[in-house]
Amino acid sequence: MHIVVCIKQVPDSAQIRVHPVTNTIMRQGVPAIVNPYDLFSLEEALRLKDKYGGHVTVISMGPPQAEGALKKCIAFGADAAILVTDRAFAGADTLATSFALASAIEQIEKDMKVDMVFAGKQTIDGDTAQVGPGIAKRLDMQLLTYVSKIDELDLAKGEIKVQRRAEGGVQVLQTRLPCLITMLEGTNEMRFATMENMFRAARYPVNFWNKDTAGIVDVSKIGLKGSPTLVSKVFAPKPNTKPAEIIDTEGHEPRDLALTLLSKLFTQHPKLRDSIVKQAA
Amino acid sequence: MAEKFDAIVVGAGPSGNAAAYTLAKAGMKVLQLERGEYPGSKNVQGAILYADALEKIIPDFRDDAPLERHIIEQRMWVLDDESYIGTHYRSDDFNKPPYNRYTIIRAQFDKWFSEKVQEAGAMLICETTVSDLLMDGKRVIGVQTDRLGGEIYADIVILADGVNSLLATKAGFHPEIEPKNVALAVKEIHFMPQETVEARFNVQGDAGVVIEMAGKITQGMMGTGFLYTNKESLTIGVGCMLSDLKKQKISPYQLLEQMKAHPSIAPILEGGEMKEYTAHLIPEGGYKAIPQVFGDGWMIVGDAAMFVNAMHREGSNLAMTSGCFAAETVIELADKQKPFTAKNLARYREKLDASFVIKDLKKYKNMPDVFHANSQFFTTYPEMLNQAAHKMLTVDGVDKKTKEKQIMANFKHRRSLFGLMGDALKLWRAFE
Ligand SMILES: Cc1cc2nc3c(=O)[nH]c(=O)nc-3n(C[C@H](O)[C@H](O)[C@H](O)COP(=O)(O)OP(=O)(O)OC[C@H]3O[C@@H](n4cnc5c(N)ncnc54)[C@H](O)[C@@H]3O)c2cc1C
Ligand SMILES: Cc1cc2nc3c(=O)[nH]c(=O)nc-3n(C[C@H](O)[C@H](O)[C@H](O)COP(=O)(O)OP(=O)(O)OC[C@H]3O[C@@H](n4cnc5c(N)ncnc54)[C@H](O)[C@@H]3O)c2cc1C
């Protein structure tokens, strides 16, 4: 069994600062991490490998520094890592990113048949949740998003059964391989790498692929040229500086206090009352 | 099969990086283990970088090291509650390259230093804590990490694990660090536009200013405060001996809050945005608290060995120099194919003794005791000095001779003649 896991290196949002003067995001000095959502997918892939045997390849498109994120995946137990990196990819939106990654996965497939692709549910920097589905569509794979549990995998029959979180409940879905899965966060916990794998990662030479190695011929589909999304403006929302109003509770009945609170709320949000009345009816 | 290296360095702070870099440059097979997510992720420093120590290891560090500002002016402030009295020393000489001291942001600096170490050929493994030393009798033969299959062997293990070296304590090389030998420091970084920093300190380009502070900001406890200029931020911090903080039941955070509100400090920070709050221990026991720093198969460098000159706020330079000495000792012995026995590693201590590291610590060896026993240096004196200055500078029709008499009377009233002479003697002896 061969699983490809897509990972993206992202700035650690917990440590990102907005420049207090210019209001732009200060990326400098912010440590880069593996997109946290991708780790749930990687761990799930590694668990399948532990159970059924097989090979896990991690792949990322990004700048040369993303090598660090891939090495981390090797430390967790991935077998091989490929970094698709080329100036021609700069400025890619989700359409161009999924095109480049799909093309690279087709190249990987030439060496070893791919049974499953895992991607994160979304990233913490772009947050679109589009790249995974984009790859699935391009590779004509079954798409299983928001997966909370893999119930069964029958490699002989080429079938998989999963639980998927949906609004109001859980769907149990069964489909054919190859498929693309995005895992829901919190569904598993990334393992603590062994010392042996830490050494393997420290010595592992990540494979660097450019657009040609990734099998891309049509350059109008990658990078800025292949990206119809336009970012017209980026800004930090103004902090809410309105001070909180403190209501004195001394010597008041709870009922009166609740009424005061409600009347204050309704004066500030006139539509709220109507909507509550409507819902109650 | 377990891995085996020529040398294992525990920790990727300045001391560990200096040791690993020097060893790797000499062609040795080096493994460096760091518990943080990346080098510098857990490190706290003011921070002043002293060029000399680093220059001896990486002569062209100025080309690409992340440096904030070079220091052209040093201020020493003695504060009471409303005022400060002090000295400012600014020299155009300090504004001519090669510069002697720089402010740095440790997280960035450590990362840069670590890249140099890896380029030199050492292997770095992060997010891995050394939990124990592997021993063969009294000889250290490797380390045990917190990971599955974590035994790693080496001919020599260099402990560069910082203040409160749990490893050395666990191995029985020295007892646990005492609260009277360690200071707890807190610091914050306040961001503001570069122009504001430059205007407030009257500097241009990459020049910067350092303010060292003592007095009532530590509320009678043994300690100091500092304020440094970075490119577009200011670092402010205060530290006190752990034993004092414990006794007075004051949190260092409260101290820092009060210090920031001081009328001479608040306007400097005005409008800045606080972005980082960190706390860290500083080993300040001085010469008398230095543990045994070498033995069969092991050496201790940097903060783990108490190499901090608290009087001059020097630490990272002692760390780098000791790391370098330890590495040189290993290289010399390896060249002569001699084993790393305690007897042979004694050369490390000889190198330290002959250098500023031990000489400076020795010079101030009584300082910690004097300050511990005489809190007046942090309370009464700052007040007396500030009051004296206030009196002399207020023009109110009283003649200067009378003012001098009043000042002297105040001194004697507050501290008695014997007290004053005794304090002078104590200080003189400690500095001698
Ligand atoms: C408003 C906005 C502006 C942007 N501006 C720019 C810009 O100017 N220049 C620029 O270069 N980029 C820009 N981007 C980034 C770029 O469009 C996206 O980062 C990229 O296409 C991936 O989209 P995403 O981060 O939303 O991933 P998602 O679709 O949320 O990711 C889902 C999963 O897909 C996989 N995945 C995503 N990206 C990669 C990757 N690169 N390699 C491997 N796997 C991956 C991961 O498994 C991930 O968990 C911008 C993004 C946004 C939202
Ligand atoms: C607030 C403050 C201000 C200071 N200002 C200055 C200044 O202006 N100038 C100056 O020169 N010095 C200053 N110092 C002192 C200076 O920071 C230290 O002397 C210096 O960092 C010591 O370097 P080191 O490598 O010995 O230890 P550290 O820098 O503490 O590095 C030790 C490293 O070892 C790692 N480690 C610890 N235990 C383990 C383990 N078991 N396994 C794996 N890794 C481990 C830690 O994560 C850490 O990265 C200041 C200190 C403080 C706290």
mmCIF file of C-alpha atoms in Angstrom, chain B residues 26-337:
data_model
loop_
_atom_site.group_PDB
_atom_site.id
_atom_site.type_symbol
_atom_site.label_atom_id
_atom_site.label_comp_id
_atom_site.label_asym_id
_atom_site.label_seq_id
_atom_site.Cartn_x
_atom_site.Cartn_y
_atom_site.Cartn_z
ATOM 1 C CA ALA B 26 38.140 20.336 13.803
ATOM 2 C CA GLY B 27 36.514 17.434 11.972
ATOM 3 C CA MET B 28 35.049 15.628 14.951
ATOM 4 C CA LYS B 29 31.779 13.705 14.739
ATOM 5 C CA VAL B 30 29.508 15.819 16.922
ATOM 6 C CA LEU B 31 25.905 15.388 18.040
ATOM 7 C CA GLN B 32 24.130 18.320 19.659
ATOM 8 C CA LEU B 33 20.873 17.707 21.513
ATOM 9 C CA GLU B 34 18.432 20.514 22.319
ATOM 10 C CA ARG B 35 15.135 20.136 24.143
ATOM 11 C CA GLY B 36 13.590 23.263 22.590
ATOM 12 C CA GLU B 37 11.613 23.269 19.369
ATOM 13 C CA TYR B 38 14.540 25.067 17.764
ATOM 14 C CA PRO B 39 17.706 26.652 19.177
ATOM 15 C CA GLY B 40 16.776 29.821 20.997
ATOM 16 C CA SER B 41 13.137 28.883 21.491
ATOM 17 C CA LYS B 42 13.622 28.618 25.238
ATOM 18 C CA ASN B 43 16.378 31.123 25.778
ATOM 19 C CA VAL B 44 16.141 34.461 27.456
ATOM 20 C CA GLN B 45 18.765 37.156 27.544
ATOM 21 C CA GLY B 46 18.794 40.949 27.841
ATOM 22 C CA ALA B 47 20.565 40.889 25.520
ATOM 23 C CA ILE B 48 23.962 42.346 25.036
ATOM 24 C CA LEU B 49 26.330 40.429 22.811
ATOM 25 C CA TYR B 50 30.004 41.010 23.476
ATOM 26 C CA ALA B 51 31.770 40.869 20.141
ATOM 27 C CA ASP B 52 35.146 39.735 21.430
ATOM 28 C CA ALA B 53 34.110 36.260 22.582
ATOM 29 C CA LEU B 54 32.218 35.497 19.365
ATOM 30 C CA GLU B 55 34.886 37.025 17.142
ATOM 31 C CA LYS B 56 37.409 34.526 18.467
ATOM 32 C CA ILE B 57 35.136 31.707 17.306
ATOM 33 C CA ILE B 58 33.566 33.168 14.144
ATOM 34 C CA PRO B 59 35.789 36.089 13.049
ATOM 35 C CA ASP B 60 33.422 37.345 10.329
ATOM 36 C CA PHE B 61 30.196 37.022 12.346
ATOM 37 C CA ARG B 62 29.272 40.633 11.572
ATOM 38 C CA ASP B 63 28.602 39.688 7.946
ATOM 39 C CA ASP B 64 25.379 37.871 8.604
ATOM 40 C CA ALA B 65 24.589 37.593 12.336
ATOM 41 C CA PRO B 66 21.228 39.135 13.297
ATOM 42 C CA LEU B 67 22.456 42.138 15.298
ATOM 43 C CA GLU B 68 20.116 44.895 16.468
ATOM 44 C CA ARG B 69 22.170 47.946 17.481
ATOM 45 C CA HIS B 70 25.776 48.558 18.483
ATOM 46 C CA ILE B 71 26.128 50.286 21.849
ATOM 47 C CA ILE B 72 27.559 53.798 21.858
ATOM 48 C CA GLU B 73 26.302 54.887 25.242
ATOM 49 C CA GLN B 74 26.111 53.259 28.650
ATOM 50 C CA ARG B 75 23.950 54.745 31.406
ATOM 51 C CA MET B 76 24.023 53.725 35.053
ATOM 52 C CA TRP B 77 21.029 54.829 37.024
ATOM 53 C CA VAL B 78 20.541 54.664 40.763
ATOM 54 C CA LEU B 79 16.845 55.118 41.396
ATOM 55 C CA ASP B 80 14.639 56.022 44.286
ATOM 56 C CA ASP B 81 10.872 56.250 43.949
ATOM 57 C CA GLU B 82 10.676 59.524 42.017
ATOM 58 C CA SER B 83 14.096 60.165 40.576
ATOM 59 C CA TYR B 84 17.388 58.751 39.456
ATOM 60 C CA ILE B 85 20.968 59.877 39.764
ATOM 61 C CA GLY B 86 23.483 58.415 37.422
ATOM 62 C CA THR B 87 26.218 58.576 34.866
ATOM 63 C CA HIS B 88 26.034 58.494 31.116
ATOM 64 C CA TYR B 89 29.040 57.579 29.053
ATOM 65 C CA ARG B 90 28.837 58.082 25.314
ATOM 66 C CA SER B 91 31.806 57.894 23.034
ATOM 67 C CA ASP B 92 32.157 58.417 19.324
ATOM 68 C CA ASP B 93 34.844 55.751 19.543
ATOM 69 C CA PHE B 94 32.078 53.218 20.196
ATOM 70 C CA ASN B 95 30.477 54.386 16.974
ATOM 71 C CA LYS B 96 33.398 53.280 14.820
ATOM 72 C CA PRO B 97 33.584 49.747 13.480
ATOM 73 C CA PRO B 98 34.435 47.125 14.452
ATOM 74 C CA TYR B 99 31.888 47.602 17.218
ATOM 75 C CA ASN B 100 32.432 46.057 20.623
ATOM 76 C CA ARG B 101 28.936 45.409 21.962
ATOM 77 C CA TYR B 102 25.580 44.820 20.307
ATOM 78 C CA THR B 103 22.007 44.325 21.383
ATOM 79 C CA ILE B 104 20.541 41.110 20.005
ATOM 80 C CA ILE B 105 17.277 39.164 20.127
ATOM 81 C CA ARG B 106 18.322 35.769 21.419
ATOM 82 C CA ALA B 107 15.754 33.669 19.540
ATOM 83 C CA GLN B 108 17.132 34.996 16.257
ATOM 84 C CA PHE B 109 20.762 35.002 17.301
ATOM 85 C CA ASP B 110 20.729 31.419 18.584
ATOM 86 C CA LYS B 111 19.135 30.245 15.348
ATOM 87 C CA TRP B 112 21.853 31.936 13.320
ATOM 88 C CA PHE B 113 24.630 30.515 15.510
ATOM 89 C CA SER B 114 23.090 27.069 15.240
ATOM 90 C CA GLU B 115 23.031 27.267 11.451
ATOM 91 C CA LYS B 116 26.783 27.943 11.574
ATOM 92 C CA VAL B 117 27.231 24.928 13.824
ATOM 93 C CA GLN B 118 25.350 22.708 11.374
ATOM 94 C CA GLU B 119 27.254 24.125 8.396
ATOM 95 C CA ALA B 120 30.445 23.217 10.259
ATOM 96 C CA GLY B 121 29.224 19.622 10.208
ATOM 97 C CA ALA B 122 27.652 18.940 13.595
ATOM 98 C CA MET B 123 24.357 17.076 13.724
ATOM 99 C CA LEU B 124 21.619 18.885 15.631
ATOM 100 C CA ILE B 125 18.563 17.119 16.968
ATOM 101 C CA CYS B 126 15.916 19.330 18.587
ATOM 102 C CA GLU B 127 12.818 18.612 20.675
ATOM 103 C CA THR B 128 14.840 15.964 22.447
ATOM 104 C CA THR B 129 15.624 16.184 26.138
ATOM 105 C CA VAL B 130 18.609 14.452 27.660
ATOM 106 C CA SER B 131 17.156 12.819 30.747
ATOM 107 C CA ASP B 132 20.215 11.034 32.113
ATOM 108 C CA LEU B 133 23.888 10.415 31.606
ATOM 109 C CA LEU B 134 25.019 6.890 30.764
ATOM 110 C CA MET B 135 27.762 5.873 33.156
ATOM 111 C CA ASP B 136 30.338 3.138 33.283
ATOM 112 C CA GLY B 137 31.359 3.335 36.913
ATOM 113 C CA LYS B 138 32.430 6.957 37.357
ATOM 114 C CA ARG B 139 32.962 7.550 33.667
ATOM 115 C CA VAL B 140 30.338 9.172 31.452
ATOM 116 C CA ILE B 141 29.933 7.145 28.266
ATOM 117 C CA GLY B 142 26.890 8.721 26.689
ATOM 118 C CA VAL B 143 23.426 10.121 27.243
ATOM 119 C CA GLN B 144 19.883 8.870 27.614
ATOM 120 C CA THR B 145 17.192 10.933 25.901
ATOM 121 C CA ASP B 146 13.461 11.011 26.497
ATOM 122 C CA ARG B 147 12.769 9.173 23.224
ATOM 123 C CA LEU B 148 12.232 5.457 22.617
ATOM 124 C CA GLY B 149 15.642 3.884 22.002
ATOM 125 C CA GLY B 150 17.272 6.999 23.366
ATOM 126 C CA GLU B 151 20.700 5.715 24.399
ATOM 127 C CA ILE B 152 23.473 7.464 22.492
ATOM 128 C CA TYR B 153 27.169 6.951 23.135
ATOM 129 C CA ALA B 154 30.143 9.309 22.912
ATOM 130 C CA ASP B 155 33.762 9.566 24.042
ATOM 131 C CA ILE B 156 33.055 12.897 25.704
ATOM 132 C CA VAL B 157 29.838 14.598 26.847
ATOM 133 C CA ILE B 158 29.788 18.369 27.209
ATOM 134 C CA LEU B 159 27.001 19.676 29.438
ATOM 135 C CA ALA B 160 25.867 23.048 28.087
ATOM 136 C CA ASP B 161 22.365 22.730 29.481
ATOM 137 C CA GLY B 162 22.202 26.103 31.157
ATOM 138 C CA VAL B 163 21.443 27.299 34.663
ATOM 139 C CA ASN B 164 20.003 24.641 36.939
ATOM 140 C CA SER B 165 21.780 21.827 35.138
ATOM 141 C CA LEU B 166 19.585 18.976 36.277
ATOM 142 C CA LEU B 167 21.822 16.470 34.527
ATOM 143 C CA ALA B 168 24.918 17.345 36.515
ATOM 144 C CA THR B 169 22.888 17.273 39.712
ATOM 145 C CA LYS B 170 21.300 13.943 38.834
ATOM 146 C CA ALA B 171 24.706 12.466 38.056
ATOM 147 C CA GLY B 172 25.937 13.706 41.424
ATOM 148 C CA PHE B 173 28.548 16.098 39.991
ATOM 149 C CA HIS B 174 27.203 18.946 42.074
ATOM 150 C CA PRO B 175 24.316 19.576 44.470
ATOM 151 C CA GLU B 176 21.115 21.273 43.386
ATOM 152 C CA ILE B 177 21.479 25.008 42.849
ATOM 153 C CA GLU B 178 20.598 27.075 45.936
ATOM 154 C CA PRO B 179 18.078 29.958 45.823
ATOM 155 C CA LYS B 180 20.729 32.337 47.169
ATOM 156 C CA ASN B 181 22.927 31.595 44.152
ATOM 157 C CA VAL B 182 20.403 32.234 41.455
ATOM 158 C CA ALA B 183 18.493 35.288 40.313
ATOM 159 C CA LEU B 184 15.079 35.237 38.692
ATOM 160 C CA ALA B 185 14.782 37.794 35.905
ATOM 161 C CA VAL B 186 11.757 38.872 33.900
ATOM 162 C CA LYS B 187 11.787 40.945 30.786
ATOM 163 C CA GLU B 188 9.482 42.367 28.171
ATOM 164 C CA ILE B 189 9.977 43.620 24.646
ATOM 165 C CA HIS B 190 8.082 46.771 23.724
ATOM 166 C CA PHE B 191 7.681 47.597 20.055
ATOM 167 C CA MET B 192 7.652 51.114 18.665
ATOM 168 C CA PRO B 193 8.699 52.753 15.408
ATOM 169 C CA GLN B 194 12.425 52.929 14.736
ATOM 170 C CA GLU B 195 12.252 56.742 14.605
ATOM 171 C CA THR B 196 10.747 56.820 18.098
ATOM 172 C CA VAL B 197 13.550 54.670 19.512
ATOM 173 C CA GLU B 198 16.122 56.892 17.831
ATOM 174 C CA ALA B 199 14.510 60.138 18.966
ATOM 175 C CA ARG B 200 14.089 59.019 22.574
ATOM 176 C CA PHE B 201 17.733 58.014 22.869
ATOM 177 C CA ASN B 202 19.274 60.544 20.511
ATOM 178 C CA VAL B 203 20.851 57.922 18.267
ATOM 179 C CA GLN B 204 20.957 57.341 14.524
ATOM 180 C CA GLY B 205 21.388 54.401 12.215
ATOM 181 C CA ASP B 206 22.266 51.237 14.062
ATOM 182 C CA ALA B 207 23.622 52.946 17.190
ATOM 183 C CA GLY B 208 22.030 52.161 20.530
ATOM 184 C CA VAL B 209 21.996 52.830 24.261
ATOM 185 C CA VAL B 210 22.070 50.643 27.356
ATOM 186 C CA ILE B 211 20.667 51.615 30.747
ATOM 187 C CA GLU B 212 21.661 49.543 33.759
ATOM 188 C CA MET B 213 19.685 50.276 36.910
ATOM 189 C CA ALA B 214 19.884 49.645 40.612
ATOM 190 C CA GLY B 215 18.129 51.025 43.655
ATOM 191 C CA LYS B 216 14.618 51.001 44.929
ATOM 192 C CA ILE B 217 13.272 49.246 41.850
ATOM 193 C CA THR B 218 14.235 45.999 43.595
ATOM 194 C CA GLN B 219 12.657 47.033 46.907
ATOM 195 C CA GLY B 220 15.652 46.167 49.018
ATOM 196 C CA MET B 221 16.329 42.866 47.330
ATOM 197 C CA MET B 222 19.639 42.082 45.716
ATOM 198 C CA GLY B 223 19.128 42.724 42.034
ATOM 199 C CA THR B 224 19.252 45.084 39.081
ATOM 200 C CA GLY B 225 17.177 46.316 36.196
ATOM 201 C CA PHE B 226 17.981 47.087 32.586
ATOM 202 C CA LEU B 227 16.642 48.762 29.482
ATOM 203 C CA TYR B 228 18.153 48.169 26.038
ATOM 204 C CA THR B 229 17.453 49.627 22.636
ATOM 205 C CA ASN B 230 16.796 47.235 19.766
ATOM 206 C CA LYS B 231 16.107 48.248 16.180
ATOM 207 C CA GLU B 232 12.437 48.904 16.632
ATOM 208 C CA SER B 233 11.814 47.795 20.148
ATOM 209 C CA LEU B 234 13.035 48.249 23.695
ATOM 210 C CA THR B 235 13.854 45.456 26.085
ATOM 211 C CA ILE B 236 13.168 46.133 29.744
ATOM 212 C CA GLY B 237 13.726 43.765 32.607
ATOM 213 C CA VAL B 238 14.516 43.287 36.252
ATOM 214 C CA GLY B 239 15.996 40.446 38.240
ATOM 215 C CA CYS B 240 16.441 39.608 41.919
ATOM 216 C CA MET B 241 17.936 36.769 43.888
ATOM 217 C CA LEU B 242 15.452 33.937 44.228
ATOM 218 C CA SER B 243 16.056 33.726 47.980
ATOM 219 C CA ASP B 244 15.112 37.419 48.368
ATOM 220 C CA LEU B 245 11.992 37.110 46.248
ATOM 221 C CA LYS B 246 10.952 34.134 48.307
ATOM 222 C CA LYS B 247 11.547 35.939 51.572
ATOM 223 C CA GLN B 248 9.732 39.121 50.575
ATOM 224 C CA LYS B 249 6.951 37.227 48.784
ATOM 225 C CA ILE B 250 7.099 39.602 45.829
ATOM 226 C CA SER B 251 6.671 38.310 42.302
ATOM 227 C CA PRO B 252 9.198 39.595 39.778
ATOM 228 C CA TYR B 253 6.282 40.572 37.580
ATOM 229 C CA GLN B 254 5.076 43.042 40.229
ATOM 230 C CA LEU B 255 8.579 44.504 40.374
ATOM 231 C CA LEU B 256 8.636 45.000 36.623
ATOM 232 C CA GLU B 257 5.208 46.639 36.643
ATOM 233 C CA GLN B 258 6.345 49.123 39.308
ATOM 234 C CA MET B 259 9.589 49.752 37.495
ATOM 235 C CA LYS B 260 7.750 50.532 34.263
ATOM 236 C CA ALA B 261 5.629 53.075 36.128
ATOM 237 C CA HIS B 262 8.693 54.961 37.437
ATOM 238 C CA PRO B 263 8.463 58.593 36.273
ATOM 239 C CA SER B 264 11.871 58.367 34.589
ATOM 240 C CA ILE B 265 11.057 55.144 32.754
ATOM 241 C CA ALA B 266 7.376 55.410 31.821
ATOM 242 C CA PRO B 267 7.893 58.159 29.189
ATOM 243 C CA ILE B 268 10.547 56.047 27.439
ATOM 244 C CA LEU B 269 8.105 53.175 27.016
ATOM 245 C CA GLU B 270 5.112 55.394 26.245
ATOM 246 C CA GLY B 271 3.085 54.216 23.261
ATOM 247 C CA GLY B 272 5.057 51.005 22.800
ATOM 248 C CA GLU B 273 3.302 47.713 22.382
ATOM 249 C CA MET B 274 4.366 44.885 24.656
ATOM 250 C CA LYS B 275 4.874 41.745 22.615
ATOM 251 C CA GLU B 276 6.913 39.353 24.628
ATOM 252 C CA TYR B 277 7.111 38.469 28.280
ATOM 253 C CA THR B 278 9.683 35.969 29.478
ATOM 254 C CA ALA B 279 11.271 34.837 32.707
ATOM 255 C CA HIS B 280 14.540 33.018 33.240
ATOM 256 C CA LEU B 281 17.023 32.146 35.959
ATOM 257 C CA ILE B 282 20.537 33.610 36.069
ATOM 258 C CA PRO B 283 23.253 31.829 38.043
ATOM 259 C CA GLU B 284 24.743 34.593 40.177
ATOM 260 C CA GLY B 285 26.484 32.704 42.935
ATOM 261 C CA GLY B 286 29.809 33.808 41.517
ATOM 262 C CA TYR B 287 33.216 32.280 42.084
ATOM 263 C CA LYS B 288 32.365 30.501 45.318
ATOM 264 C CA ALA B 289 29.450 28.678 43.720
ATOM 265 C CA ILE B 290 31.377 27.230 40.759
ATOM 266 C CA PRO B 291 31.015 23.432 40.823
ATOM 267 C CA GLN B 292 33.507 20.841 39.673
ATOM 268 C CA VAL B 293 33.530 21.464 35.904
ATOM 269 C CA PHE B 294 35.140 18.305 34.535
ATOM 270 C CA GLY B 295 35.492 14.606 35.278
ATOM 271 C CA ASP B 296 35.931 11.289 33.502
ATOM 272 C CA GLY B 297 34.270 11.735 30.141
ATOM 273 C CA TRP B 298 32.445 15.006 30.928
ATOM 274 C CA MET B 299 32.813 18.773 31.128
ATOM 275 C CA ILE B 300 30.398 21.533 32.131
ATOM 276 C CA VAL B 301 30.327 24.882 30.276
ATOM 277 C CA GLY B 302 28.422 28.169 30.417
ATOM 278 C CA ASP B 303 25.583 28.871 32.831
ATOM 279 C CA ALA B 304 25.578 25.230 33.950
ATOM 280 C CA ALA B 305 29.014 25.927 35.446
ATOM 281 C CA MET B 306 27.901 29.248 37.076
ATOM 282 C CA PHE B 307 30.008 31.269 34.646
ATOM 283 C CA VAL B 308 28.111 34.550 34.964
ATOM 284 C CA ASN B 309 29.622 37.864 35.985
ATOM 285 C CA ALA B 310 26.571 39.482 37.545
ATOM 286 C CA MET B 311 28.393 42.725 38.369
ATOM 287 C CA HIS B 312 28.889 43.443 34.667
ATOM 288 C CA ARG B 313 25.932 41.487 33.330
ATOM 289 C CA GLU B 314 28.201 39.238 31.324
ATOM 290 C CA GLY B 315 27.113 35.682 30.698
ATOM 291 C CA SER B 316 26.926 34.800 27.031
ATOM 292 C CA ASN B 317 30.590 35.719 26.519
ATOM 293 C CA LEU B 318 31.709 33.533 29.410
ATOM 294 C CA ALA B 319 29.458 30.834 27.990
ATOM 295 C CA MET B 320 30.997 31.013 24.522
ATOM 296 C CA THR B 321 34.546 31.224 25.825
ATOM 297 C CA SER B 322 34.121 28.265 28.169
ATOM 298 C CA GLY B 323 32.444 26.259 25.387
ATOM 299 C CA CYS B 324 35.363 27.024 23.147
ATOM 300 C CA PHE B 325 37.927 26.057 25.828
ATOM 301 C CA ALA B 326 36.184 22.753 26.449
ATOM 302 C CA ALA B 327 36.220 21.966 22.732
ATOM 303 C CA GLU B 328 39.874 22.948 22.392
ATOM 304 C CA THR B 329 40.760 20.678 25.294
ATOM 305 C CA VAL B 330 39.009 17.771 23.568
ATOM 306 C CA ILE B 331 40.718 18.521 20.250
ATOM 307 C CA GLU B 332 44.170 18.750 21.856
ATOM 308 C CA LEU B 333 43.714 15.424 23.644
ATOM 309 C CA ALA B 334 42.326 13.724 20.541
ATOM 310 C CA ASP B 335 45.303 14.935 18.513
ATOM 311 C CA LYS B 336 47.645 13.317 21.001
ATOM 312 C CA GLN B 337 45.362 10.258 21.169
#
